[in-house]
Coordinates of C-alpha atoms and ligand atoms in Angstrom, one line a residue:
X1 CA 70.2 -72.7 -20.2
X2 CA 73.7 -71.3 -18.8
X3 CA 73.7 -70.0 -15.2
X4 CA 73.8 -65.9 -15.7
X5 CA 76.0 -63.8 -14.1
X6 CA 74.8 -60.4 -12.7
X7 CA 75.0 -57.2 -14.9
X8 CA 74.7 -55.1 -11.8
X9 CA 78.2 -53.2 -11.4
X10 CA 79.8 -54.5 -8.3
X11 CA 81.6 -52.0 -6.2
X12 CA 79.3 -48.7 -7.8
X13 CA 76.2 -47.1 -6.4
X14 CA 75.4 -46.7 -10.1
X15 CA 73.9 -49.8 -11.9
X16 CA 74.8 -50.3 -15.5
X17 CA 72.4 -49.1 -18.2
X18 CA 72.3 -52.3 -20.8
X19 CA 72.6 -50.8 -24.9
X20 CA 69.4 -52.8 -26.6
X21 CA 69.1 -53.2 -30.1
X22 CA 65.6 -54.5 -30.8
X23 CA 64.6 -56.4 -33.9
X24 CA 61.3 -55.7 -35.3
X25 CA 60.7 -52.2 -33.1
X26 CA 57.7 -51.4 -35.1
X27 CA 55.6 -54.4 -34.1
X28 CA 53.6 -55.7 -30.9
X29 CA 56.6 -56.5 -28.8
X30 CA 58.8 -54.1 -30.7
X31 CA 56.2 -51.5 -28.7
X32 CA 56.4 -53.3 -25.6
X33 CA 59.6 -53.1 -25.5
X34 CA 59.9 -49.8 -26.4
X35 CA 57.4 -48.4 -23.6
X36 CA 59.4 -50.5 -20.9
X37 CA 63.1 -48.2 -21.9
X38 CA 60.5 -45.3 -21.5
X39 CA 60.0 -46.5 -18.1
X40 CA 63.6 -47.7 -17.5
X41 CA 65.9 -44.6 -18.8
X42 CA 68.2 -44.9 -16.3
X43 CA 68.8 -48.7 -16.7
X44 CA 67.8 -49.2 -20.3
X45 CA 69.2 -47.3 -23.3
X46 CA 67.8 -48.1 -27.3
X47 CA 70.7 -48.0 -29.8
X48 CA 69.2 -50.1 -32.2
X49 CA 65.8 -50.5 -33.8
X50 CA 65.0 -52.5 -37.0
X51 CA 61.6 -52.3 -38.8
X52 CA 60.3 -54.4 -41.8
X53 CA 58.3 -51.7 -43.7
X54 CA 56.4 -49.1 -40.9
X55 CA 58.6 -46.0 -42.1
X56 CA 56.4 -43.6 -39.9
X57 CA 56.5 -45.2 -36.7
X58 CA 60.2 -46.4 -37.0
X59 CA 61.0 -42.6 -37.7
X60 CA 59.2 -41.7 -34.5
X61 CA 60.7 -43.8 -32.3
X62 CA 64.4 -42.9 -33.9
X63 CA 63.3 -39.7 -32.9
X64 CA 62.2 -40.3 -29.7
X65 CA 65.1 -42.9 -28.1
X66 CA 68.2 -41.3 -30.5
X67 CA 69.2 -44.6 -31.5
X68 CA 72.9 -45.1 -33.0
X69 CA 71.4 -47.8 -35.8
X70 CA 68.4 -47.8 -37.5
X71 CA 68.0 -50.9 -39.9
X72 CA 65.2 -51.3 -42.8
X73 CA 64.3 -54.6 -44.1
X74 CA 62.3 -54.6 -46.6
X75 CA 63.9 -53.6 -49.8
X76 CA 60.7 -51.8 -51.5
X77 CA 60.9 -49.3 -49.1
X78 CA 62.7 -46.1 -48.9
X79 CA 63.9 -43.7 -46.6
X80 CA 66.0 -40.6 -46.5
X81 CA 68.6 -40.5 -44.3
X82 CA 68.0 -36.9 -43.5
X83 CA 64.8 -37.3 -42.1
X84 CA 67.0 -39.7 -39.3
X85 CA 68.2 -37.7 -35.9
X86 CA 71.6 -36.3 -36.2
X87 CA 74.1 -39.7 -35.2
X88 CA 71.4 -42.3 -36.3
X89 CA 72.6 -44.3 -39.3
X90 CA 70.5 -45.9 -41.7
X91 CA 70.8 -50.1 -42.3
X92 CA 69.6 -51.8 -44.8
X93 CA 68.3 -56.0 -45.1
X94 CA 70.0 -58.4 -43.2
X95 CA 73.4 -57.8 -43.8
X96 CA 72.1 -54.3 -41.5
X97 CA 70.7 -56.5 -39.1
X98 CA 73.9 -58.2 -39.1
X99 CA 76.3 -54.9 -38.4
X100 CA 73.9 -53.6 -36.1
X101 CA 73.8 -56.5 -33.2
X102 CA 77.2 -57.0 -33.7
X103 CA 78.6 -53.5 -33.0
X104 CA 80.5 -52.9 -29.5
X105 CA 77.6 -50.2 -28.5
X106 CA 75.1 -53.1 -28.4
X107 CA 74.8 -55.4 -25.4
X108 CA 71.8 -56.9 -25.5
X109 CA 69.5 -57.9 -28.7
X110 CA 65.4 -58.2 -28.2
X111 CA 64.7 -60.6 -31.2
X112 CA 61.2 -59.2 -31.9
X113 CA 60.7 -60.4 -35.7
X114 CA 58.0 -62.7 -36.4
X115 CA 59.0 -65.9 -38.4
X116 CA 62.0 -67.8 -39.2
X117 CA 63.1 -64.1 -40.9
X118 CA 64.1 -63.7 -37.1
X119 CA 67.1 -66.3 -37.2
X120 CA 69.8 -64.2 -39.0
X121 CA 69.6 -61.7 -36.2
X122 CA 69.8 -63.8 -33.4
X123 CA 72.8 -65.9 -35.0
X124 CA 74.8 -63.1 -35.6
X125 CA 74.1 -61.3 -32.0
X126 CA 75.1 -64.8 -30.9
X127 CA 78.4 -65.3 -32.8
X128 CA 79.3 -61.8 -31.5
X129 CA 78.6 -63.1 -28.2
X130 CA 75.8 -60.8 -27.1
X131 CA 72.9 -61.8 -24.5
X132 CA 69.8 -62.4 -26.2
X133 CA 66.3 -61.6 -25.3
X134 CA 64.4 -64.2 -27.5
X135 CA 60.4 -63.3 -28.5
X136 CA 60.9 -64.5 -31.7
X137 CA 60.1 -68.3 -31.1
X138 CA 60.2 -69.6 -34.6
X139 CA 64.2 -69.6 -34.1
X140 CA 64.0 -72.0 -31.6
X141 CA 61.6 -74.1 -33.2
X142 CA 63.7 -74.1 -36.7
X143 CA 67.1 -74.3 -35.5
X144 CA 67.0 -74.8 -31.7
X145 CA 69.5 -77.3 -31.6
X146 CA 72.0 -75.2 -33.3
X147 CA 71.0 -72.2 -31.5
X148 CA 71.7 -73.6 -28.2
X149 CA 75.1 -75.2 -29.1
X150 CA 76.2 -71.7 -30.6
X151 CA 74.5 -69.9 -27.0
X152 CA 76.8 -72.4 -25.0
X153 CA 79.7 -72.3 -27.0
X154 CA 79.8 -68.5 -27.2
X155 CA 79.2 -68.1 -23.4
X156 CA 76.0 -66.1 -24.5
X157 CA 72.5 -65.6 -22.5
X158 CA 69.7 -66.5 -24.0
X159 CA 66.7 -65.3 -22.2
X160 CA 63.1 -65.9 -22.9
X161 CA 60.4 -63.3 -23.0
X162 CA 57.7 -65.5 -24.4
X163 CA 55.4 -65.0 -21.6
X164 CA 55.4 -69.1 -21.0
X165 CA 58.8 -69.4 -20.9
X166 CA 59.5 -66.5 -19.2
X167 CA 57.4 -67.8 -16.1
X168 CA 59.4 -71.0 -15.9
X169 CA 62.7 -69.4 -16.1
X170 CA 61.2 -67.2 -13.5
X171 CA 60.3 -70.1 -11.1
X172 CA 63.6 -72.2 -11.8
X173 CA 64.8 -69.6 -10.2
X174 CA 68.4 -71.3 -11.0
X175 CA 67.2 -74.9 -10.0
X176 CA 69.1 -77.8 -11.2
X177 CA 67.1 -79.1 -14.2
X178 CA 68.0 -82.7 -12.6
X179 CA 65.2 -81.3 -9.6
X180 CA 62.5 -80.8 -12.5
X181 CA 59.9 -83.4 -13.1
X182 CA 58.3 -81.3 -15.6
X183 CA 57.1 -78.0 -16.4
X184 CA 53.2 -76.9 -17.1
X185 CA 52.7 -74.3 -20.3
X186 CA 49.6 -72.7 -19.6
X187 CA 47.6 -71.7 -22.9
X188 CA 44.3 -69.1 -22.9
X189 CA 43.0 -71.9 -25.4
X190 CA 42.7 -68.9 -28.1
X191 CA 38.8 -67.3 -29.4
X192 CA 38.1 -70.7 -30.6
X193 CA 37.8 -72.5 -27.0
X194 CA 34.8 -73.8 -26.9
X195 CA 34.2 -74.4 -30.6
X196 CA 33.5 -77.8 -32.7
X197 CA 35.3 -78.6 -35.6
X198 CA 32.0 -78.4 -37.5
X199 CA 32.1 -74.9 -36.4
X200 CA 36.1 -74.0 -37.3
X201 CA 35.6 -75.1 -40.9
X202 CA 33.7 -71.8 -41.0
X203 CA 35.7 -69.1 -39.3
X204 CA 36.3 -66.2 -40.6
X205 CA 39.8 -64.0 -40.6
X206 CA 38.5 -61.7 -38.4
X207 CA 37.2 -64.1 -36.2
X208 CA 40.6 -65.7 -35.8
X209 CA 42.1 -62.5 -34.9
X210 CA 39.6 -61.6 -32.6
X211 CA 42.3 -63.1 -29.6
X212 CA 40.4 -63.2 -25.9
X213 CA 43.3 -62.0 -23.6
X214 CA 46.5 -60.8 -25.9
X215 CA 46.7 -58.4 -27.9
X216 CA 49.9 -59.3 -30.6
X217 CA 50.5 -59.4 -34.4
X218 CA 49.0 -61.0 -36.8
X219 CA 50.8 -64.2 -37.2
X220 CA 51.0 -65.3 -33.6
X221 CA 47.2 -64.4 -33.6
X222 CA 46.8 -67.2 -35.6
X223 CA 48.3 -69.3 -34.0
X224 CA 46.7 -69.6 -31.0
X225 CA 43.5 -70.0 -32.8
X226 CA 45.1 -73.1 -33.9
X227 CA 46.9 -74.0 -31.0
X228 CA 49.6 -74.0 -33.0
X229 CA 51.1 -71.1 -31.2
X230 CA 51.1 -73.8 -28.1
X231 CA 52.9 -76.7 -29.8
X232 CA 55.7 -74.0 -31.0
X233 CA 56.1 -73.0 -27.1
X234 CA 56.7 -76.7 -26.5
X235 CA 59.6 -77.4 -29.2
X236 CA 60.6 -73.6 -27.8
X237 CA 60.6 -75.1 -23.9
X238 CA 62.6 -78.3 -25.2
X239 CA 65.1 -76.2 -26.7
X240 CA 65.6 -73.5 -24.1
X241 CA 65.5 -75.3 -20.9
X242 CA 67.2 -79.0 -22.4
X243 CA 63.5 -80.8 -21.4
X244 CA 62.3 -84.1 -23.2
X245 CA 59.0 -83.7 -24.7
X246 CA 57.5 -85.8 -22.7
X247 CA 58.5 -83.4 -19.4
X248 CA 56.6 -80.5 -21.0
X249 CA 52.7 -80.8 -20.8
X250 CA 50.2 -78.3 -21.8
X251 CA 47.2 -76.8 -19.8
X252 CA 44.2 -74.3 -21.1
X253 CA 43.9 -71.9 -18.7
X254 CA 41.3 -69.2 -20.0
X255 CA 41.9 -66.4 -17.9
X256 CA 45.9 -66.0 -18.9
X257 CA 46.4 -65.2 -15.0
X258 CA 48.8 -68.2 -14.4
X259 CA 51.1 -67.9 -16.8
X260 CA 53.0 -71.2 -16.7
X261 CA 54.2 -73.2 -13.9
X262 CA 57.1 -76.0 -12.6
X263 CA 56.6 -79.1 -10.6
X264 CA 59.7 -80.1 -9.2
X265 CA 60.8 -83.8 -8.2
X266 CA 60.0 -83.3 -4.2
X267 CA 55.9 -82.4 -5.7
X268 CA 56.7 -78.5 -5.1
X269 CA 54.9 -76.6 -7.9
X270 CA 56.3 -73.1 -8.7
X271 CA 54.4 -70.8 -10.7
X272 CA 54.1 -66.9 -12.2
X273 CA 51.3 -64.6 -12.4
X274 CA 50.3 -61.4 -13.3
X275 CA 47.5 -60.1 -15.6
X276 CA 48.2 -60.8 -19.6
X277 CA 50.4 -57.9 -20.1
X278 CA 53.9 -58.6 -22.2
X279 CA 56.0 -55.6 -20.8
X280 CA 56.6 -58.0 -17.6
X281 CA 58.1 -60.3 -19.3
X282 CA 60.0 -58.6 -21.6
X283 CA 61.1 -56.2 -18.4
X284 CA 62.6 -59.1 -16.6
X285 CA 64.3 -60.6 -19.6
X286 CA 66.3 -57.0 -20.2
X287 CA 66.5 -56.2 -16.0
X288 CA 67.2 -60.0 -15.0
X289 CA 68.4 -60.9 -12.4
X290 CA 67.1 -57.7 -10.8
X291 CA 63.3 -57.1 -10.7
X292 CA 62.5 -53.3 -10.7
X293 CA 59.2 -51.7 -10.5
X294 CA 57.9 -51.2 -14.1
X295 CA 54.9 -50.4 -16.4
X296 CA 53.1 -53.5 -16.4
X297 CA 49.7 -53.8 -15.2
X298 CA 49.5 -55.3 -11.1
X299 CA 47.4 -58.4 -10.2
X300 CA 44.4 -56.9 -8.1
X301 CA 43.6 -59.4 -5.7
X302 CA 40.2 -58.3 -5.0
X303 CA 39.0 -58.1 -8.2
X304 CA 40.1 -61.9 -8.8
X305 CA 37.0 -64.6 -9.3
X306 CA 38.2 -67.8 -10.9
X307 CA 40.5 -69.6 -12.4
X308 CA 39.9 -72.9 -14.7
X309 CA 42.0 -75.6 -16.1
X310 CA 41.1 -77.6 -19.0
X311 CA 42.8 -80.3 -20.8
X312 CA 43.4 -79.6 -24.5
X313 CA 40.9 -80.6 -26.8
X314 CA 43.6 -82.6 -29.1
X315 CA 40.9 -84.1 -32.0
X316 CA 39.7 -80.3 -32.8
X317 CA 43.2 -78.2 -32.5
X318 CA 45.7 -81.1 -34.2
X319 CA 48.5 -78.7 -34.4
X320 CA 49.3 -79.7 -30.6
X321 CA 50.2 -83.1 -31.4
X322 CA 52.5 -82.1 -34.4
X323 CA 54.8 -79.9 -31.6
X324 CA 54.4 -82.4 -29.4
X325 CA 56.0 -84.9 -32.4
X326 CA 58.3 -82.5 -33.5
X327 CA 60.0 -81.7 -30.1
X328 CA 60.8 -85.6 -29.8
X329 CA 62.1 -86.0 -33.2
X330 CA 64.1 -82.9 -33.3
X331 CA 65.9 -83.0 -36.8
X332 CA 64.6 -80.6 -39.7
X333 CA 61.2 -81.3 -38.3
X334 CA 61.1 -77.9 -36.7
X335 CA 62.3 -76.4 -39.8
X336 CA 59.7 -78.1 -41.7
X337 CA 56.7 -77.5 -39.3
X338 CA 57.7 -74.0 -38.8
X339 CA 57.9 -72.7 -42.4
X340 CA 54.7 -74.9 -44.0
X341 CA 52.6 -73.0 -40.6
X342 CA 54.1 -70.1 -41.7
X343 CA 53.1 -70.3 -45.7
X344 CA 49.8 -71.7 -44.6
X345 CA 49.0 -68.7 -41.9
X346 CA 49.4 -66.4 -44.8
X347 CA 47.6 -68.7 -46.9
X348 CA 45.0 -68.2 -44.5
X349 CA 45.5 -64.4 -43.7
X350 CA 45.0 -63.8 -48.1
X351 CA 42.1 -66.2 -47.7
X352 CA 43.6 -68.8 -50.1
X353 CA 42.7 -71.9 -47.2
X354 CA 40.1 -72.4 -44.7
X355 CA 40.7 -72.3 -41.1
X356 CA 41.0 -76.2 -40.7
X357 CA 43.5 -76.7 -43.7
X358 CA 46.1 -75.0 -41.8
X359 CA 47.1 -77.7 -39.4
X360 CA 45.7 -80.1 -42.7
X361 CA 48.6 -78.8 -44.7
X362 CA 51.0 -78.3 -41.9
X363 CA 50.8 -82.2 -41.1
X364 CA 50.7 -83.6 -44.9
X365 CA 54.3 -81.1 -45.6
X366 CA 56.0 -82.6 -42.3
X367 CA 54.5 -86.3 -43.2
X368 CA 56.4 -85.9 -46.8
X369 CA 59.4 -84.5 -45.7
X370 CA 63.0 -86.3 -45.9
X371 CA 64.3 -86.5 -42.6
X372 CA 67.9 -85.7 -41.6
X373 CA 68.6 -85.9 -37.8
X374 CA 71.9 -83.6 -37.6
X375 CA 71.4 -81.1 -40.5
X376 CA 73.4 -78.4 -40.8
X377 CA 72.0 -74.3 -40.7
X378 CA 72.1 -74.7 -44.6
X379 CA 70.5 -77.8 -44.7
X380 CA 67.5 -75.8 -42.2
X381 CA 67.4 -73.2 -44.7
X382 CA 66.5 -75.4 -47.7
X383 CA 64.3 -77.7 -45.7
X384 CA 62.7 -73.9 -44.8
X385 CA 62.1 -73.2 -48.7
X386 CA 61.0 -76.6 -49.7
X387 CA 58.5 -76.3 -46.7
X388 CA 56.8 -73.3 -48.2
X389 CA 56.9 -74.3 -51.8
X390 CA 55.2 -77.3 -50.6
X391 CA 52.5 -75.8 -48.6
X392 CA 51.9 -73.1 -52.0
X393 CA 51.6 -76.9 -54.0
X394 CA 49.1 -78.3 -51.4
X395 CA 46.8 -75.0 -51.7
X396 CA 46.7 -75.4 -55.7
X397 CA 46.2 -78.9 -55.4
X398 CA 43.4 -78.5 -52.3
X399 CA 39.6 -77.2 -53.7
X400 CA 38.8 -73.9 -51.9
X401 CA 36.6 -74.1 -49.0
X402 CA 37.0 -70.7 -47.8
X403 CA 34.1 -68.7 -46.0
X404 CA 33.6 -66.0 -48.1
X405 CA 31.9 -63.7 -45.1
Ligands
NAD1 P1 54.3 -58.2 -35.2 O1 53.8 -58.7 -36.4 O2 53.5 -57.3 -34.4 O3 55.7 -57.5 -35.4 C1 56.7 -58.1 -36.2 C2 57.9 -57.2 -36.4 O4 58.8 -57.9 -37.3 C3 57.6 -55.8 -37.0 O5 58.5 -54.9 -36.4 C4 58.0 -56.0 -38.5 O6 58.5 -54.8 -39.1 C5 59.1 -57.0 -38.4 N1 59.2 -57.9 -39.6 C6 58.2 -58.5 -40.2 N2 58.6 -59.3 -41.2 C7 60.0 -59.1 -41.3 C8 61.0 -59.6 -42.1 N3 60.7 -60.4 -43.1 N4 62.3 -59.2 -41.8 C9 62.6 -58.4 -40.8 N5 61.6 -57.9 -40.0 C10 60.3 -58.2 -40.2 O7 54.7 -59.5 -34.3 P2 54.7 -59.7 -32.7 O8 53.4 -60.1 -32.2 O9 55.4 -58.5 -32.1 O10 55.7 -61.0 -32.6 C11 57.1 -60.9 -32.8 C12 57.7 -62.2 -32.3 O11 57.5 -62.4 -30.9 C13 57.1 -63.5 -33.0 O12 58.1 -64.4 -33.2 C14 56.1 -64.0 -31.9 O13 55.9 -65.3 -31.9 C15 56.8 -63.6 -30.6 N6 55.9 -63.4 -29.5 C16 55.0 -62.4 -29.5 C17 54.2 -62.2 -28.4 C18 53.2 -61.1 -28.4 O14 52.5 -60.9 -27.4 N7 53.0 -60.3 -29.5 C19 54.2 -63.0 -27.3 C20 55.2 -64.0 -27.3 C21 56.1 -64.2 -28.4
MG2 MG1 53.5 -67.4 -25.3

């Protein structure tokens, strides 16, 4: 990742207040990110917000922060203009996504959509050379490569808020890479720790929701009941921080305390904690380099009692391996993997596939897949489609073995 310069003004008593646009307001980090500019007026000021569908709450929050955009996405829905603050304008799909990131009032863009619907956004803030704060992982694991080279090219930040990520940009610290031997991602295992395969081929949707320590959408919800939530973060760390796969190792650490860590060449391990709580993360991303005092919840030292390490358990949650394959092979393998997860999560969320056939169908799309080393965005993009046709082919082809409590 580029060195960053600080956005603190030199020669002023009065720091700069950053213009955010965040993509996908309305959801889980959308929130988060909200209630940190709550927190931050002076240093943080919302003049964009995009929302898929949540009319209500995206009107609230217009209301509330005075945004100069307001984008919808989803063409079903409808809204009135009028019902927008005086000065807001209404956007529309992703050519509003498009404008809106790339207009001179915006200066930094949270990329807060879930999925590879997330990519648009971030390329366009990108071309316009605008620092992004990445959430939405799924552009990294689809198009990393490209990503980067535009992020370099364009002199552009790109600055993790993933919690994992954020904690080993954190403990860098500006290191030389050439120092790291590798870096640890720490993973709460997801509510399906402790369970045997025998067991997963019965889960439930709920169930799967039901996360331990984070509380996020849907989709991410998933997967970290399959893990695959934790081989994403890897082809996310090889991406971001220009690691081999075989420098990034994984770690289950229930408690979500430790939230990733870096062991440097000289044996010195640096690591990041707080309690599971995504506004820290997200507040250093939008503050960095500055730490301020903020809304997320404080460690309390007395109240700490243990923390465990376990190894992943690789033969039950597969999906770690296929990250773990997909980060060395690079390619349209990201692509691939990222879009058949994505068709077989909702597959799974409609209950159209048990629990087990996600990874199943996951590995069977990225084992038929042509491989192309240097594809181009367009090339991603149809790799992207066929992935999900493939995945809707392998649930009409697959006999149902759904739970049907
Ligand atoms: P979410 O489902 O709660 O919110 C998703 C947001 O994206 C909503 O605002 C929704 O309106 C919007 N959206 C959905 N589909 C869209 C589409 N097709 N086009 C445009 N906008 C669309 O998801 P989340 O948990 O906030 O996760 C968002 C991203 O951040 C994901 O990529 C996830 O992997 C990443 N992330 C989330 C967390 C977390 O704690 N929630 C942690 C780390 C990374
Ligand atoms: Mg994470």
């Amino acid at each position: 990742m580029r060195p960053v310069s600080t956005d603190v003004a030199v020669n002023s008593t009065k720091p700069l207040r950053k213009r955010v646009a965040v993509l996908g307001s309305t959801g889980s980090i959308g929130t988060s990110t909200l209630h940190v500019a709550e927190c931050l007026p002076e240093r943080l000021q919302i003049v964009g917000l995009s929302a898929h569908s949540r009319i209500d709450l995206l009107l609230e929050q217009a209301h509330q922060f005075r945004p100069r955009f307001v984008c919808l996405t989803d063409p079903k829905v409808e809204l009135d203009p009028c019902r927008l603050p005086s000065g807001c304008e209404l956007l529309h799909g992703p050519a509003g996504i498009i404008r809106m990131v790339q207009a001179d009032e915006v200066d930094v863009v949270v990329t807060a959509i879930v999925g590879a619907a997330g990519l648009e956004g971030t390329w366009a803030a990108l071309e316009a050379g605008k620092t992004v704060a990445v959430a939405n992982k799924e552009t990294l694991v689809l198009a990393g490569a490209l990503v980067t080279e535009l992020a370099a090219r364009k002199r552009c930040k790109l600055i993790p808020v993933d919690s994992e990520h954020s904690a080993i940009f954190q403990a860098l610290a500006g290191s030389s890479l050439a120092q790291v031997e590798r870096i640890v991602l720490t993973g709460s295992g997801g509510p399906f720790r402790t369970k045997t395969r025998t067991e997963l081929a019965h889960v439930t949707v709920e169930e799967a929701l039901r996360h331990p320590t984070w509380s996020m959408g849907r989709k991410i919800t998933i997967d970290s009941a399959t893990l695959m939530n934790k081989a994403l973060e890897v082809i996310e760390a090889r991406w971001l921080f220009g690691l081999q796969a075989d420098q990034i190792d994984v770690v289950i650490h229930p408690q979500s305390i430790i939230h990733s860590f870096v062991e440097f060449c000289d044996g010195a391990v640096l690591a990041q904690l707080s309690p599971p709580d995504m506004r820290l993360p997200i507040q250093y991303a939008l503050t960095y380099p500055e730490r301020l005092p903020g809304p997320a919840k404080k460690l309390s030292w007395r109240d700490l009692r243990e923390w465990t390490f376990e190894q992943p358990d690789h033969e039950t949650f597969p999906s770690l391996q296929l990250g773990y394959e997909v980060a060395r092979r690079g390619g349209t393998c990201g692509a691939v993997l990222n879009a058949a997860n994505e068709a077989a999560v909702a597959g799974f969320l409609n209950g159209e596939m048990a629990f087990l056939d996600i990874p199943r169908a996951c590995r069977a799309v990225l084992d038929h897949h042509e491989f192309d080393p240097t594809p181009t965005l367009a090339e991603l993009a149809a790799c992207d489609r066929w992935a999900r046709q493939e995945v809707r082919r392998w649930i009409s082809r697959t006999p149902r073995t759904v739970p049907t409590r």
